[in-house]
């Protein structure tokens, strides 16, 4: 992922006009974007991300309780998000605490929720 400053700037200036001004995606960029969307294309991961947007930081036990799953299953999903640089994790005593690393993630979730509210199935 990009540096925190770069991510903050991207989240702040991101707009449909900014996207339209970019050159058309090349095949490599399209595949990278597809890979990123595949990471988000999981109901558990989306719920975990939303919980972290709402709360800021949560440990595995709390996240498991929020989504109604076993901590081991939640931990596996969180690791995928950490591996992609979407989340960061830190040890706090016996707990591992997770938080969203990139400020573009809440923006993406908000826009996705906007799409489902504006264009329901």
Coordinates of N, CA and C in Angstrom, one line a residue:
X1 N 0.8 -1.2 0.0 CA 0.0 0.0 0.0 C 0.9 1.2 0.0
X2 N 0.3 2.3 -0.3 CA 1.0 3.6 -0.4 C 1.2 4.1 1.0
X3 N 2.0 5.2 1.1 CA 2.3 5.7 2.4 C 1.0 6.4 3.0
X4 N 1.0 6.6 4.3 CA -0.2 7.1 4.9 C -0.6 8.5 4.3
X5 N 0.4 9.3 4.1 CA 0.2 10.7 3.5 C -0.4 10.5 2.1
X6 N 0.1 9.6 1.3 CA -0.4 9.4 -0.1 C -1.9 8.9 0.0
X7 N -2.1 8.0 0.9 CA -3.5 7.4 1.1 C -4.5 8.5 1.5
X8 N -4.0 9.3 2.5 CA -4.9 10.4 3.0 C -5.2 11.4 1.8
X9 N -4.2 11.8 1.1 CA -4.4 12.7 0.0 C -5.4 12.1 -1.1
X10 N -5.2 10.8 -1.4 CA -6.1 10.1 -2.4 C -7.5 10.1 -1.9
X11 N -7.7 9.8 -0.6 CA -9.1 9.7 -0.1 C -9.7 11.1 -0.1
X12 N -8.9 12.1 0.2 CA -9.5 13.5 0.2 C -9.9 14.0 -1.1
X13 N -9.1 13.7 -2.2 CA -9.4 14.3 -3.5 C -10.1 13.3 -4.4
X14 N -10.4 12.1 -4.0 CA -11.1 11.2 -4.9 C -12.4 11.7 -5.2
X15 N -12.7 11.7 -6.5 CA -14.1 12.1 -7.0 C -14.3 11.5 -8.3
X16 N -15.6 11.4 -8.8 CA -15.8 10.9 -10.1 C -15.1 11.6 -11.2
X17 N -14.9 12.9 -11.0 CA -14.2 13.8 -12.0 C -12.7 13.4 -12.0
X18 N -12.1 13.1 -10.8 CA -10.7 12.7 -10.8 C -10.5 11.3 -11.5
X19 N -11.5 10.4 -11.3 CA -11.4 9.1 -11.9 C -11.5 9.3 -13.4
X20 N -12.4 10.1 -13.9 CA -12.7 10.3 -15.3 C -11.4 10.9 -16.0
X21 N -10.7 11.7 -15.2 CA -9.5 12.4 -15.8 C -8.3 11.4 -16.0
X22 N -8.4 10.2 -15.3 CA -7.3 9.3 -15.4 C -7.3 8.6 -16.8
X23 N -6.1 8.2 -17.3 CA -6.1 7.4 -18.5 C -6.9 6.1 -18.3
X24 N -7.4 5.5 -19.4 CA -8.1 4.2 -19.3 C -7.2 3.2 -18.7
X25 N -7.7 2.4 -17.8 CA -7.0 1.3 -17.2 C -6.3 0.4 -18.2
X26 N -5.1 0.1 -18.0 CA -4.4 -0.9 -18.9 C -4.8 -2.3 -18.3
X27 N -4.4 -3.4 -19.0 CA -4.8 -4.7 -18.5 C -4.2 -5.0 -17.1
X28 N -3.0 -4.6 -16.9 CA -2.3 -4.9 -15.6 C -3.1 -4.2 -14.5
X29 N -3.4 -2.9 -14.7 CA -4.2 -2.2 -13.7 C -5.5 -2.8 -13.4
X30 N -6.2 -3.2 -14.5 CA -7.5 -3.8 -14.4 C -7.4 -5.1 -13.5
X31 N -6.4 -5.9 -13.8 CA -6.2 -7.1 -13.0 C -5.9 -6.8 -11.5
X32 N -5.1 -5.8 -11.3 CA -4.8 -5.4 -9.9 C -6.1 -5.0 -9.2
X33 N -6.9 -4.2 -9.9 CA -8.2 -3.7 -9.3 C -9.1 -4.9 -9.1
X34 N -9.1 -5.8 -10.0 CA -10.0 -7.0 -9.8 C -9.5 -7.8 -8.6
X35 N -8.2 -8.0 -8.4 CA -7.7 -8.7 -7.2 C -8.1 -8.0 -6.0
X36 N -8.0 -6.6 -6.0 CA -8.5 -5.9 -4.8 C -9.9 -6.1 -4.5
X37 N -10.8 -6.0 -5.5 CA -12.2 -6.2 -5.3 C -12.5 -7.6 -4.9
X38 N -11.7 -8.6 -5.3 CA -11.9 -10.0 -4.8 C -11.7 -10.1 -3.3
X39 N -10.8 -9.3 -2.8 CA -10.5 -9.3 -1.3 C -11.8 -8.7 -0.6
X40 N -12.4 -7.8 -1.2 CA -13.6 -7.2 -0.6 C -14.9 -8.0 -0.9
X41 N -14.8 -8.9 -1.8 CA -16.0 -9.7 -2.3 C -16.3 -10.9 -1.3
X42 N -16.4 -10.6 0.0 CA -16.6 -11.6 1.0 C -17.5 -11.0 2.1
X43 N -18.6 -11.5 2.4 CA -19.5 -10.9 3.3 C -18.9 -10.7 4.7
X44 N -18.2 -11.7 5.1 CA -17.5 -11.6 6.5 C -16.5 -10.5 6.5
X45 N -15.7 -10.4 5.5 CA -14.6 -9.4 5.4 C -15.3 -8.0 5.4
X46 N -16.4 -7.8 4.6 CA -17.0 -6.6 4.6 C -17.6 -6.2 5.9
X47 N -18.2 -7.1 6.6 CA -18.8 -6.8 7.9 C -17.7 -6.5 8.9
X48 N -16.5 -7.2 8.9 CA -15.4 -6.9 9.7 C -14.9 -5.5 9.5
X49 N -14.7 -5.1 8.2 CA -14.3 -3.8 7.8 C -15.3 -2.7 8.3
X50 N -16.6 -3.0 8.2 CA -17.5 -2.0 8.6 C -17.5 -1.8 10.1
X51 N -17.3 -2.9 10.9 CA -17.2 -2.9 12.3 C -16.0 -2.0 12.7
X52 N -14.9 -2.2 12.0 CA -13.7 -1.4 12.3 C -13.8 0.1 11.9
X53 N -14.6 0.3 10.8 CA -14.8 1.7 10.5 C -15.6 2.4 11.6
X54 N -16.6 1.6 12.2 CA -17.5 2.2 13.2 C -16.7 2.3 14.5
X55 N -15.9 1.4 14.9 CA -15.3 1.4 16.2 C -13.8 1.9 16.3
X56 N -13.2 1.9 15.1 CA -11.8 2.3 15.1 C -10.8 1.2 15.3
X57 N -10.8 0.5 16.4 CA -9.9 -0.6 16.7 C -10.7 -1.6 17.5
X58 N -10.5 -2.9 17.1 CA -11.1 -4.0 17.9 C -10.2 -5.2 17.9
X59 N -10.3 -6.0 18.9 CA -9.5 -7.2 19.0 C -10.3 -8.3 18.3
X60 N -9.7 -9.5 18.1 CA -10.3 -10.6 17.4 C -11.6 -11.1 18.1
X61 N -11.5 -11.2 19.5 CA -12.6 -11.6 20.3 C -13.8 -10.7 20.1
X62 N -13.6 -9.4 20.1 CA -14.7 -8.5 20.0 C -15.3 -8.5 18.5
X63 N -14.4 -8.6 17.6 CA -14.8 -8.7 16.2 C -15.7 -10.0 15.9
X64 N -15.2 -11.1 16.5 CA -15.9 -12.3 16.4 C -17.3 -12.2 17.0
X65 N -17.4 -11.6 18.1 CA -18.7 -11.4 18.8 C -19.6 -10.5 17.9
X66 N -19.1 -9.4 17.3 CA -19.9 -8.5 16.5 C -20.5 -9.2 15.3
X67 N -19.7 -10.1 14.6 CA -20.1 -10.8 13.4 C -20.7 -12.1 13.7
X68 N -20.7 -12.6 14.9 CA -21.3 -13.9 15.3 C -20.6 -15.1 14.8
X69 N -19.3 -15.0 14.8 CA -18.5 -16.1 14.3 C -17.4 -16.5 15.3
X70 N -16.8 -17.7 15.1 CA -15.7 -18.1 16.0 C -14.5 -17.3 15.8
X71 N -13.7 -17.0 16.8 CA -12.5 -16.2 16.7 C -11.5 -16.7 15.7
X72 N -11.3 -18.0 15.6 CA -10.4 -18.6 14.6 C -10.8 -18.2 13.2
X73 N -12.1 -18.4 12.9 CA -12.6 -18.0 11.5 C -12.4 -16.6 11.2
X74 N -12.7 -15.7 12.2 CA -12.5 -14.3 12.0 C -11.0 -13.9 11.8
X75 N -10.2 -14.6 12.6 CA -8.7 -14.4 12.5 C -8.2 -14.7 11.1
X76 N -8.7 -15.7 10.5 CA -8.3 -16.1 9.2 C -8.7 -15.0 8.1
X77 N -9.9 -14.5 8.3 CA -10.3 -13.4 7.4 C -9.5 -12.1 7.6
X78 N -9.2 -11.8 8.8 CA -8.5 -10.6 9.2 C -7.1 -10.7 8.6
X79 N -6.5 -11.9 8.6 CA -5.1 -12.1 8.1 C -5.1 -11.8 6.6
X80 N -6.1 -12.2 5.9 CA -6.1 -11.8 4.5 C -6.1 -10.3 4.2
X81 N -6.8 -9.6 5.1 CA -6.9 -8.1 5.0 C -5.5 -7.5 5.4
X82 N -4.9 -8.1 6.4 CA -3.6 -7.6 6.8 C -2.5 -7.9 5.7
X83 N -2.6 -9.1 5.1 CA -1.7 -9.4 4.0 C -1.7 -8.5 2.8
X84 N -2.9 -7.9 2.6 CA -3.1 -7.0 1.5 C -2.8 -5.5 1.9
X85 N -2.5 -5.3 3.2 CA -2.2 -4.0 3.7 C -3.4 -3.1 3.9
X86 N -4.6 -3.7 4.0 CA -5.8 -3.0 4.2 C -6.0 -2.8 5.7
X87 N -5.5 -3.7 6.5 CA -5.6 -3.6 8.0 C -4.2 -3.7 8.5
X88 N -4.0 -3.1 9.8 CA -2.8 -3.3 10.5 C -3.2 -4.0 11.8
X89 N -2.2 -4.8 12.4 CA -2.5 -5.5 13.6 C -1.4 -5.2 14.6
X90 N -1.7 -5.1 15.9 CA -0.7 -5.0 16.9 C -1.1 -5.8 18.1
X91 N -0.1 -6.3 18.8 CA -0.3 -7.1 20.0 C -0.5 -6.2 21.1
X92 N -1.5 -6.5 21.9 CA -1.8 -5.7 23.2 C -2.1 -6.7 24.3
X93 N -1.0 -7.1 25.0 CA -1.2 -8.2 26.0 C -1.4 -9.5 25.2
X94 N -2.5 -10.2 25.6 CA -2.8 -11.5 24.9 C -3.6 -11.3 23.7
X95 N -4.1 -10.0 23.4 CA -5.0 -9.8 22.3 C -4.2 -9.2 21.1
X96 N -4.8 -9.4 19.9 CA -4.3 -8.8 18.7 C -5.4 -7.8 18.3
X97 N -5.0 -6.5 18.2 CA -5.9 -5.4 17.9 C -5.8 -5.0 16.5
X98 N -6.9 -4.9 15.8 CA -6.9 -4.6 14.3 C -7.5 -3.2 14.1
X99 N -6.9 -2.5 13.1 CA -7.5 -1.2 12.7 C -7.3 -1.1 11.1
X100 N -8.1 -0.3 10.5 CA -8.0 0.0 9.1 C -6.8 0.9 8.9
X101 N -5.9 0.4 8.0 CA -4.7 1.1 7.7 C -4.8 2.3 6.6
X102 N -5.7 2.0 5.7 CA -5.8 3.0 4.5 C -7.1 3.8 4.6
X103 N -7.1 5.1 4.6 CA -8.3 5.9 4.7 C -9.2 5.8 3.5
X104 N -8.7 5.2 2.4 CA -9.6 5.0 1.3 C -10.6 3.9 1.5
X105 N -10.4 3.0 2.5 CA -11.3 1.9 2.7 C -12.7 2.4 3.2
X106 N -12.8 3.3 4.2 CA -14.1 3.7 4.6 C -14.8 4.4 3.4
X107 N -14.1 5.2 2.6 CA -14.7 5.8 1.4 C -15.2 4.8 0.5
X108 N -14.5 3.7 0.2 CA -15.0 2.7 -0.7 C -16.2 2.0 -0.1
X109 N -16.2 1.7 1.2 CA -17.4 1.1 1.8 C -18.6 2.0 1.7
X110 N -18.4 3.3 2.0 CA -19.5 4.3 1.9 C -20.1 4.4 0.5
X111 N -19.2 4.4 -0.5 CA -19.7 4.4 -1.9 C -20.4 3.2 -2.3
X112 N -19.9 2.0 -1.8 CA -20.6 0.8 -2.1 C -21.9 0.7 -1.5
X113 N -22.1 1.2 -0.2 CA -23.4 1.3 0.4 C -24.3 2.3 -0.3
X114 N -23.8 3.3 -0.8 CA -24.5 4.3 -1.6 C -25.1 3.6 -2.8
X115 N -24.3 2.8 -3.5 CA -24.7 2.1 -4.7 C -25.9 1.2 -4.4
X116 N -25.8 0.4 -3.3 CA -26.9 -0.5 -3.0 C -28.1 0.2 -2.6
X117 N -28.0 1.4 -2.0 CA -29.2 2.1 -1.6 C -29.8 2.8 -2.8
X118 N -29.0 3.3 -3.7 CA -29.5 3.9 -4.9 C -30.0 3.0 -6.0
X119 N -29.4 1.8 -6.0 CA -29.6 0.9 -7.1 C -29.8 -0.5 -6.5
X120 N -30.9 -0.7 -5.8 CA -31.1 -2.1 -5.2 C -31.4 -3.1 -6.3
X121 N -31.1 -4.4 -5.9 CA -31.3 -5.4 -6.9 C -32.7 -5.5 -7.4

